[in-house]
């Protein structure tokens, strides 16, 4: 009864627990069998499909093959990943069930064949039942399902074979037309124009400026070299990006694709590229993109690479061990913070404080105060001791309150970290840095001015804290917004627009002429991706996509404006970011401090 009551009140876990106690402690109870079906339904509701299937299998086989229980068992089998068993059970039910249950069985059969089978399930059913007259009604659906499976795993020979079978043997079925479309798609996929390259970029909406800039960078390399560059708008949408790749392959016959720059569309584009077997070079830092498949490569600097280099520089070169974090609740901010935290801990460093904020905040007093232990003053041991001392002095009432307020005002910040990591851009840095200064966090690195601060505070051991960050810092606006607080800061990026390197200088000048502005990391990465692709196409004489994929996998490295671009075994970019600093209002490459003495 307790199990039924819990179930009636929506307490699924409690109901399951009560049923399991009943079966364990009273296995011979006369109502045990009757309780197993509601128990199995609860297991299904809790997502425990495999457990539900075991219970229902016993009930169904030992209880006279009740069709209602059979339907529930089929649902459990499908959920547990046993699609073939579910179909074969449903076929049994179709033969034995009465008119009341047969429509439900047929609906579930159609649904399971369409969306509940694995490739192994579908192959097993086809091998066992392709000539079975009982399965005649479902053979066209099963054959077409196999054709789609084979297309998805890039087994184009078998995909074509099954689609042709549907067309010839089941020409009157509703699957004949989509099978024809699949064959047309396979035929179009095999057509390749070796001098046509596709790009998937956000060419409309709020991200259009990014797409326009990247398009310029690609054109500078490919169009100028005589390649046809076909650009499709992803509309900042994963599904649209997927469609764009399909159009580029099936209609424009591109040999390769570059893009997208945005995380979601980049994943959608890469997944479709894998399905169609076309090499794609992604320009997104989204986690896991190269692992989508063997045709996917990445030319973008990853957040993990930024965090690794920033921590390495901080700990190995600067000798810092303790860090504080101030980060926005954005995908980039959270990902950067997670990667950096992991890297610091792996090196036995410490994260001494961490505070998050909303991206659209305009004041950061609360976060700065919490970071240095001044927000919850009553929880600090030194404040508790100060209050105790005041009471021991005999202060009470208003005099005590006034003395406490004075003590709180004079409470020193807890600055037990060497650097503050802020993975954000110049607008918020320009608001955060003054908030930190208001909380008496010293960010002064000029020796003479720092000495004056020590004398003024009477703290001879006072040390300056350094602000550090990632690629979002590398913009002239950072100097304007962050002012003196970011002087001698340390940050990393994949591209230094001020580099004296001749290749970089030529690229910067050409991009400014083409786009009317200086290039940033995204532009430089696109430029190098196009340069790498052009070099590989030229050196390998690749005329098909498989040959190009193998050439991309084995290319020794392309010397680009972002450094040498090459891929590891997963297709991930292998690149060490450049370390930068702001020195006297100029962004320049950072140099490790010279050893003293």
PDB file of N, CA and C in Angstrom, residues 101-160:
ATOM      1  N   UNK A 101      -5.970  -4.448 -29.804  1.00  0.00           N
ATOM      2  CA  UNK A 101      -4.554  -4.131 -29.590  1.00  0.00           C
ATOM      3  C   UNK A 101      -3.762  -3.990 -30.886  1.00  0.00           C
ATOM      4  N   UNK A 102      -4.269  -4.575 -31.986  1.00  0.00           N
ATOM      5  CA  UNK A 102      -3.463  -4.608 -33.211  1.00  0.00           C
ATOM      6  C   UNK A 102      -3.071  -3.220 -33.724  1.00  0.00           C
ATOM      7  N   UNK A 103      -3.970  -2.221 -33.719  1.00  0.00           N
ATOM      8  CA  UNK A 103      -3.541  -0.880 -34.190  1.00  0.00           C
ATOM      9  C   UNK A 103      -2.395  -0.304 -33.362  1.00  0.00           C
ATOM     10  N   UNK A 104      -2.441  -0.508 -32.035  1.00  0.00           N
ATOM     11  CA  UNK A 104      -1.348  -0.016 -31.184  1.00  0.00           C
ATOM     12  C   UNK A 104      -0.035  -0.719 -31.521  1.00  0.00           C
ATOM     13  N   UNK A 105      -0.139  -2.022 -31.782  1.00  0.00           N
ATOM     14  CA  UNK A 105       1.055  -2.795 -32.126  1.00  0.00           C
ATOM     15  C   UNK A 105       1.657  -2.288 -33.430  1.00  0.00           C
ATOM     16  N   UNK A 106       0.809  -2.035 -34.429  1.00  0.00           N
ATOM     17  CA  UNK A 106       1.309  -1.590 -35.735  1.00  0.00           C
ATOM     18  C   UNK A 106       1.951  -0.206 -35.650  1.00  0.00           C
ATOM     19  N   UNK A 107       1.354   0.672 -34.856  1.00  0.00           N
ATOM     20  CA  UNK A 107       1.947   2.012 -34.668  1.00  0.00           C
ATOM     21  C   UNK A 107       3.322   1.896 -34.021  1.00  0.00           C
ATOM     22  N   UNK A 108       3.418   1.036 -32.987  1.00  0.00           N
ATOM     23  CA  UNK A 108       4.699   0.880 -32.306  1.00  0.00           C
ATOM     24  C   UNK A 108       5.729   0.212 -33.211  1.00  0.00           C
ATOM     25  N   UNK A 109       5.283  -0.700 -34.063  1.00  0.00           N
ATOM     26  CA  UNK A 109       6.196  -1.338 -35.011  1.00  0.00           C
ATOM     27  C   UNK A 109       6.798  -0.309 -35.968  1.00  0.00           C
ATOM     28  N   UNK A 110       5.927   0.500 -36.558  1.00  0.00           N
ATOM     29  CA  UNK A 110       6.404   1.542 -37.484  1.00  0.00           C
ATOM     30  C   UNK A 110       7.390   2.473 -36.786  1.00  0.00           C
ATOM     31  N   UNK A 111       7.034   2.860 -35.573  1.00  0.00           N
ATOM     32  CA  UNK A 111       7.859   3.811 -34.829  1.00  0.00           C
ATOM     33  C   UNK A 111       9.210   3.203 -34.450  1.00  0.00           C
ATOM     34  N   UNK A 112       9.208   1.929 -34.068  1.00  0.00           N
ATOM     35  CA  UNK A 112      10.451   1.274 -33.655  1.00  0.00           C
ATOM     36  C   UNK A 112      11.383   1.059 -34.840  1.00  0.00           C
ATOM     37  N   UNK A 113      10.843   0.640 -35.969  1.00  0.00           N
ATOM     38  CA  UNK A 113      11.679   0.458 -37.161  1.00  0.00           C
ATOM     39  C   UNK A 113      12.254   1.794 -37.615  1.00  0.00           C
ATOM     40  N   UNK A 114      11.457   2.842 -37.509  1.00  0.00           N
ATOM     41  CA  UNK A 114      11.917   4.158 -37.966  1.00  0.00           C
ATOM     42  C   UNK A 114      12.948   4.777 -37.029  1.00  0.00           C
ATOM     43  N   UNK A 115      12.750   4.631 -35.712  1.00  0.00           N
ATOM     44  CA  UNK A 115      13.634   5.366 -34.799  1.00  0.00           C
ATOM     45  C   UNK A 115      14.171   4.586 -33.628  1.00  0.00           C
ATOM     46  N   UNK A 116      13.942   3.279 -33.569  1.00  0.00           N
ATOM     47  CA  UNK A 116      14.368   2.526 -32.398  1.00  0.00           C
ATOM     48  C   UNK A 116      15.381   1.436 -32.663  1.00  0.00           C
ATOM     49  N   UNK A 117      15.984   1.448 -33.856  1.00  0.00           N
ATOM     50  CA  UNK A 117      16.938   0.399 -34.207  1.00  0.00           C
ATOM     51  C   UNK A 117      18.357   0.947 -34.320  1.00  0.00           C
ATOM     52  N   UNK A 118      19.309   0.132 -33.922  1.00  0.00           N
ATOM     53  CA  UNK A 118      20.711   0.424 -34.215  1.00  0.00           C
ATOM     54  C   UNK A 118      21.046  -0.214 -35.557  1.00  0.00           C
ATOM     55  N   UNK A 119      22.204   0.118 -36.094  1.00  0.00           N
ATOM     56  CA  UNK A 119      22.629  -0.506 -37.353  1.00  0.00           C
ATOM     57  C   UNK A 119      22.709  -2.020 -37.193  1.00  0.00           C
ATOM     58  N   UNK A 120      23.249  -2.464 -36.062  1.00  0.00           N
ATOM     59  CA  UNK A 120      23.359  -3.905 -35.817  1.00  0.00           C
ATOM     60  C   UNK A 120      21.980  -4.556 -35.754  1.00  0.00           C
ATOM     61  N   UNK A 121      21.029  -3.880 -35.088  1.00  0.00           N
ATOM     62  CA  UNK A 121      19.657  -4.395 -35.013  1.00  0.00           C
ATOM     63  C   UNK A 121      19.058  -4.528 -36.408  1.00  0.00           C
ATOM     64  N   UNK A 122      19.180  -3.464 -37.195  1.00  0.00           N
ATOM     65  CA  UNK A 122      18.580  -3.447 -38.533  1.00  0.00           C
ATOM     66  C   UNK A 122      19.202  -4.519 -39.423  1.00  0.00           C
ATOM     67  N   UNK A 123      20.527  -4.673 -39.350  1.00  0.00           N
ATOM     68  CA  UNK A 123      21.190  -5.706 -40.161  1.00  0.00           C
ATOM     69  C   UNK A 123      20.731  -7.099 -39.739  1.00  0.00           C
ATOM     70  N   UNK A 124      20.595  -7.319 -38.432  1.00  0.00           N
ATOM     71  CA  UNK A 124      20.152  -8.615 -37.948  1.00  0.00           C
ATOM     72  C   UNK A 124      18.736  -8.944 -38.385  1.00  0.00           C
ATOM     73  N   UNK A 125      17.840  -7.975 -38.284  1.00  0.00           N
ATOM     74  CA  UNK A 125      16.456  -8.184 -38.717  1.00  0.00           C
ATOM     75  C   UNK A 125      16.383  -8.466 -40.211  1.00  0.00           C
ATOM     76  N   UNK A 126      17.172  -7.709 -40.981  1.00  0.00           N
ATOM     77  CA  UNK A 126      17.127  -7.888 -42.436  1.00  0.00           C
ATOM     78  C   UNK A 126      17.666  -9.272 -42.831  1.00  0.00           C
ATOM     79  N   UNK A 127      18.759  -9.665 -42.229  1.00  0.00           N
ATOM     80  CA  UNK A 127      19.348 -10.964 -42.549  1.00  0.00           C
ATOM     81  C   UNK A 127      18.392 -12.103 -42.199  1.00  0.00           C
ATOM     82  N   UNK A 128      17.698 -11.962 -41.086  1.00  0.00           N
ATOM     83  CA  UNK A 128      16.827 -13.032 -40.596  1.00  0.00           C
ATOM     84  C   UNK A 128      15.467 -13.052 -41.284  1.00  0.00           C
ATOM     85  N   UNK A 129      14.957 -11.875 -41.661  1.00  0.00           N
ATOM     86  CA  UNK A 129      13.549 -11.810 -42.076  1.00  0.00           C
ATOM     87  C   UNK A 129      13.315 -11.193 -43.456  1.00  0.00           C
ATOM     88  N   UNK A 130      14.357 -11.026 -44.274  1.00  0.00           N
ATOM     89  CA  UNK A 130      14.152 -10.364 -45.568  1.00  0.00           C
ATOM     90  C   UNK A 130      13.284 -11.178 -46.520  1.00  0.00           C
ATOM     91  N   UNK A 131      13.192 -12.480 -46.280  1.00  0.00           N
ATOM     92  CA  UNK A 131      12.315 -13.318 -47.118  1.00  0.00           C
ATOM     93  C   UNK A 131      11.138 -13.876 -46.326  1.00  0.00           C
ATOM     94  N   UNK A 132      10.962 -13.400 -45.113  1.00  0.00           N
ATOM     95  CA  UNK A 132       9.887 -13.881 -44.237  1.00  0.00           C
ATOM     96  C   UNK A 132       8.586 -13.191 -44.636  1.00  0.00           C
ATOM     97  N   UNK A 133       7.597 -13.969 -45.051  1.00  0.00           N
ATOM     98  CA  UNK A 133       6.339 -13.377 -45.531  1.00  0.00           C
ATOM     99  C   UNK A 133       5.621 -12.590 -44.442  1.00  0.00           C
ATOM    100  N   UNK A 134       5.841 -12.948 -43.181  1.00  0.00           N
ATOM    101  CA  UNK A 134       5.194 -12.214 -42.093  1.00  0.00           C
ATOM    102  C   UNK A 134       5.709 -10.778 -42.007  1.00  0.00           C
ATOM    103  N   UNK A 135       6.906 -10.552 -42.529  1.00  0.00           N
ATOM    104  CA  UNK A 135       7.537  -9.226 -42.461  1.00  0.00           C
ATOM    105  C   UNK A 135       7.374  -8.427 -43.751  1.00  0.00           C
ATOM    106  N   UNK A 136       6.634  -8.955 -44.709  1.00  0.00           N
ATOM    107  CA  UNK A 136       6.533  -8.307 -46.026  1.00  0.00           C
ATOM    108  C   UNK A 136       6.159  -6.835 -45.921  1.00  0.00           C
ATOM    109  N   UNK A 137       5.209  -6.522 -45.058  1.00  0.00           N
ATOM    110  CA  UNK A 137       4.735  -5.135 -44.915  1.00  0.00           C
ATOM    111  C   UNK A 137       5.848  -4.195 -44.452  1.00  0.00           C
ATOM    112  N   UNK A 138       6.821  -4.737 -43.706  1.00  0.00           N
ATOM    113  CA  UNK A 138       7.843  -3.884 -43.086  1.00  0.00           C
ATOM    114  C   UNK A 138       9.208  -3.960 -43.783  1.00  0.00           C
ATOM    115  N   UNK A 139       9.334  -4.827 -44.774  1.00  0.00           N
ATOM    116  CA  UNK A 139      10.621  -4.963 -45.466  1.00  0.00           C
ATOM    117  C   UNK A 139      11.058  -3.681 -46.186  1.00  0.00           C
ATOM    118  N   UNK A 140      10.156  -2.940 -46.852  1.00  0.00           N
ATOM    119  CA  UNK A 140      10.602  -1.688 -47.492  1.00  0.00           C
ATOM    120  C   UNK A 140      11.158  -0.681 -46.480  1.00  0.00           C
ATOM    121  N   UNK A 141      10.457  -0.545 -45.343  1.00  0.00           N
ATOM    122  CA  UNK A 141      10.918   0.399 -44.318  1.00  0.00           C
ATOM    123  C   UNK A 141      12.266  -0.025 -43.765  1.00  0.00           C
ATOM    124  N   UNK A 142      12.432  -1.332 -43.559  1.00  0.00           N
ATOM    125  CA  UNK A 142      13.682  -1.843 -43.006  1.00  0.00           C
ATOM    126  C   UNK A 142      14.833  -1.661 -43.995  1.00  0.00           C
ATOM    127  N   UNK A 143      14.562  -1.922 -45.265  1.00  0.00           N
ATOM    128  CA  UNK A 143      15.603  -1.762 -46.290  1.00  0.00           C
ATOM    129  C   UNK A 143      16.030  -0.301 -46.411  1.00  0.00           C
ATOM    130  N   UNK A 144      15.050   0.604 -46.384  1.00  0.00           N
ATOM    131  CA  UNK A 144      15.398   2.026 -46.502  1.00  0.00           C
ATOM    132  C   UNK A 144      16.116   2.512 -45.246  1.00  0.00           C
ATOM    133  N   UNK A 145      15.722   1.974 -44.094  1.00  0.00           N
ATOM    134  CA  UNK A 145      16.412   2.328 -42.855  1.00  0.00           C
ATOM    135  C   UNK A 145      17.884   1.937 -42.937  1.00  0.00           C
ATOM    136  N   UNK A 146      18.146   0.758 -43.495  1.00  0.00           N
ATOM    137  CA  UNK A 146      19.530   0.320 -43.657  1.00  0.00           C
ATOM    138  C   UNK A 146      20.293   1.226 -44.616  1.00  0.00           C
ATOM    139  N   UNK A 147      19.636   1.656 -45.690  1.00  0.00           N
ATOM    140  CA  UNK A 147      20.288   2.566 -46.641  1.00  0.00           C
ATOM    141  C   UNK A 147      20.709   3.852 -45.940  1.00  0.00           C
ATOM    142  N   UNK A 148      19.836   4.387 -45.080  1.00  0.00           N
ATOM    143  CA  UNK A 148      20.167   5.623 -44.354  1.00  0.00           C
ATOM    144  C   UNK A 148      21.283   5.382 -43.341  1.00  0.00           C
ATOM    145  N   UNK A 149      21.239   4.234 -42.680  1.00  0.00           N
ATOM    146  CA  UNK A 149      22.313   3.903 -41.738  1.00  0.00           C
ATOM    147  C   UNK A 149      23.662   3.860 -42.454  1.00  0.00           C
ATOM    148  N   UNK A 150      23.700   3.179 -43.586  1.00  0.00           N
ATOM    149  CA  UNK A 150      24.960   3.046 -44.323  1.00  0.00           C
ATOM    150  C   UNK A 150      25.454   4.400 -44.818  1.00  0.00           C
ATOM    151  N   UNK A 151      24.530   5.254 -45.212  1.00  0.00           N
ATOM    152  CA  UNK A 151      24.929   6.600 -45.623  1.00  0.00           C
ATOM    153  C   UNK A 151      25.562   7.335 -44.448  1.00  0.00           C
ATOM    154  N   UNK A 152      24.961   7.188 -43.271  1.00  0.00           N
ATOM    155  CA  UNK A 152      25.446   7.903 -42.084  1.00  0.00           C
ATOM    156  C   UNK A 152      26.859   7.464 -41.699  1.00  0.00           C
ATOM    157  N   UNK A 153      27.160   6.172 -41.862  1.00  0.00           N
ATOM    158  CA  UNK A 153      28.495   5.675 -41.492  1.00  0.00           C
ATOM    159  C   UNK A 153      29.447   5.697 -42.687  1.00  0.00           C
ATOM    160  N   UNK A 154      29.030   6.348 -43.760  1.00  0.00           N
ATOM    161  CA  UNK A 154      29.828   6.546 -44.973  1.00  0.00           C
ATOM    162  C   UNK A 154      30.170   5.232 -45.683  1.00  0.00           C
ATOM    163  N   UNK A 155      29.292   4.243 -45.538  1.00  0.00           N
ATOM    164  CA  UNK A 155      29.413   3.013 -46.322  1.00  0.00           C
ATOM    165  C   UNK A 155      28.550   3.210 -47.565  1.00  0.00           C
ATOM    166  N   UNK A 156      29.081   3.991 -48.493  1.00  0.00           N
ATOM    167  CA  UNK A 156      28.276   4.445 -49.625  1.00  0.00           C
ATOM    168  C   UNK A 156      27.902   3.304 -50.570  1.00  0.00           C
ATOM    169  N   UNK A 157      28.745   2.285 -50.649  1.00  0.00           N
ATOM    170  CA  UNK A 157      28.445   1.152 -51.529  1.00  0.00           C
ATOM    171  C   UNK A 157      27.191   0.424 -51.060  1.00  0.00           C
ATOM    172  N   UNK A 158      27.136   0.113 -49.767  1.00  0.00           N
ATOM    173  CA  UNK A 158      25.956  -0.581 -49.249  1.00  0.00           C
ATOM    174  C   UNK A 158      24.735   0.333 -49.208  1.00  0.00           C
ATOM    175  N   UNK A 159      24.946   1.626 -48.973  1.00  0.00           N
ATOM    176  CA  UNK A 159      23.822   2.564 -48.998  1.00  0.00           C
ATOM    177  C   UNK A 159      23.181   2.572 -50.373  1.00  0.00           C
ATOM    178  N   UNK A 160      24.004   2.611 -51.404  1.00  0.00           N
ATOM    179  CA  UNK A 160      23.490   2.594 -52.777  1.00  0.00           C
ATOM    180  C   UNK A 160      22.788   1.270 -53.075  1.00  0.00           C
TER     181      UNK A 160
END
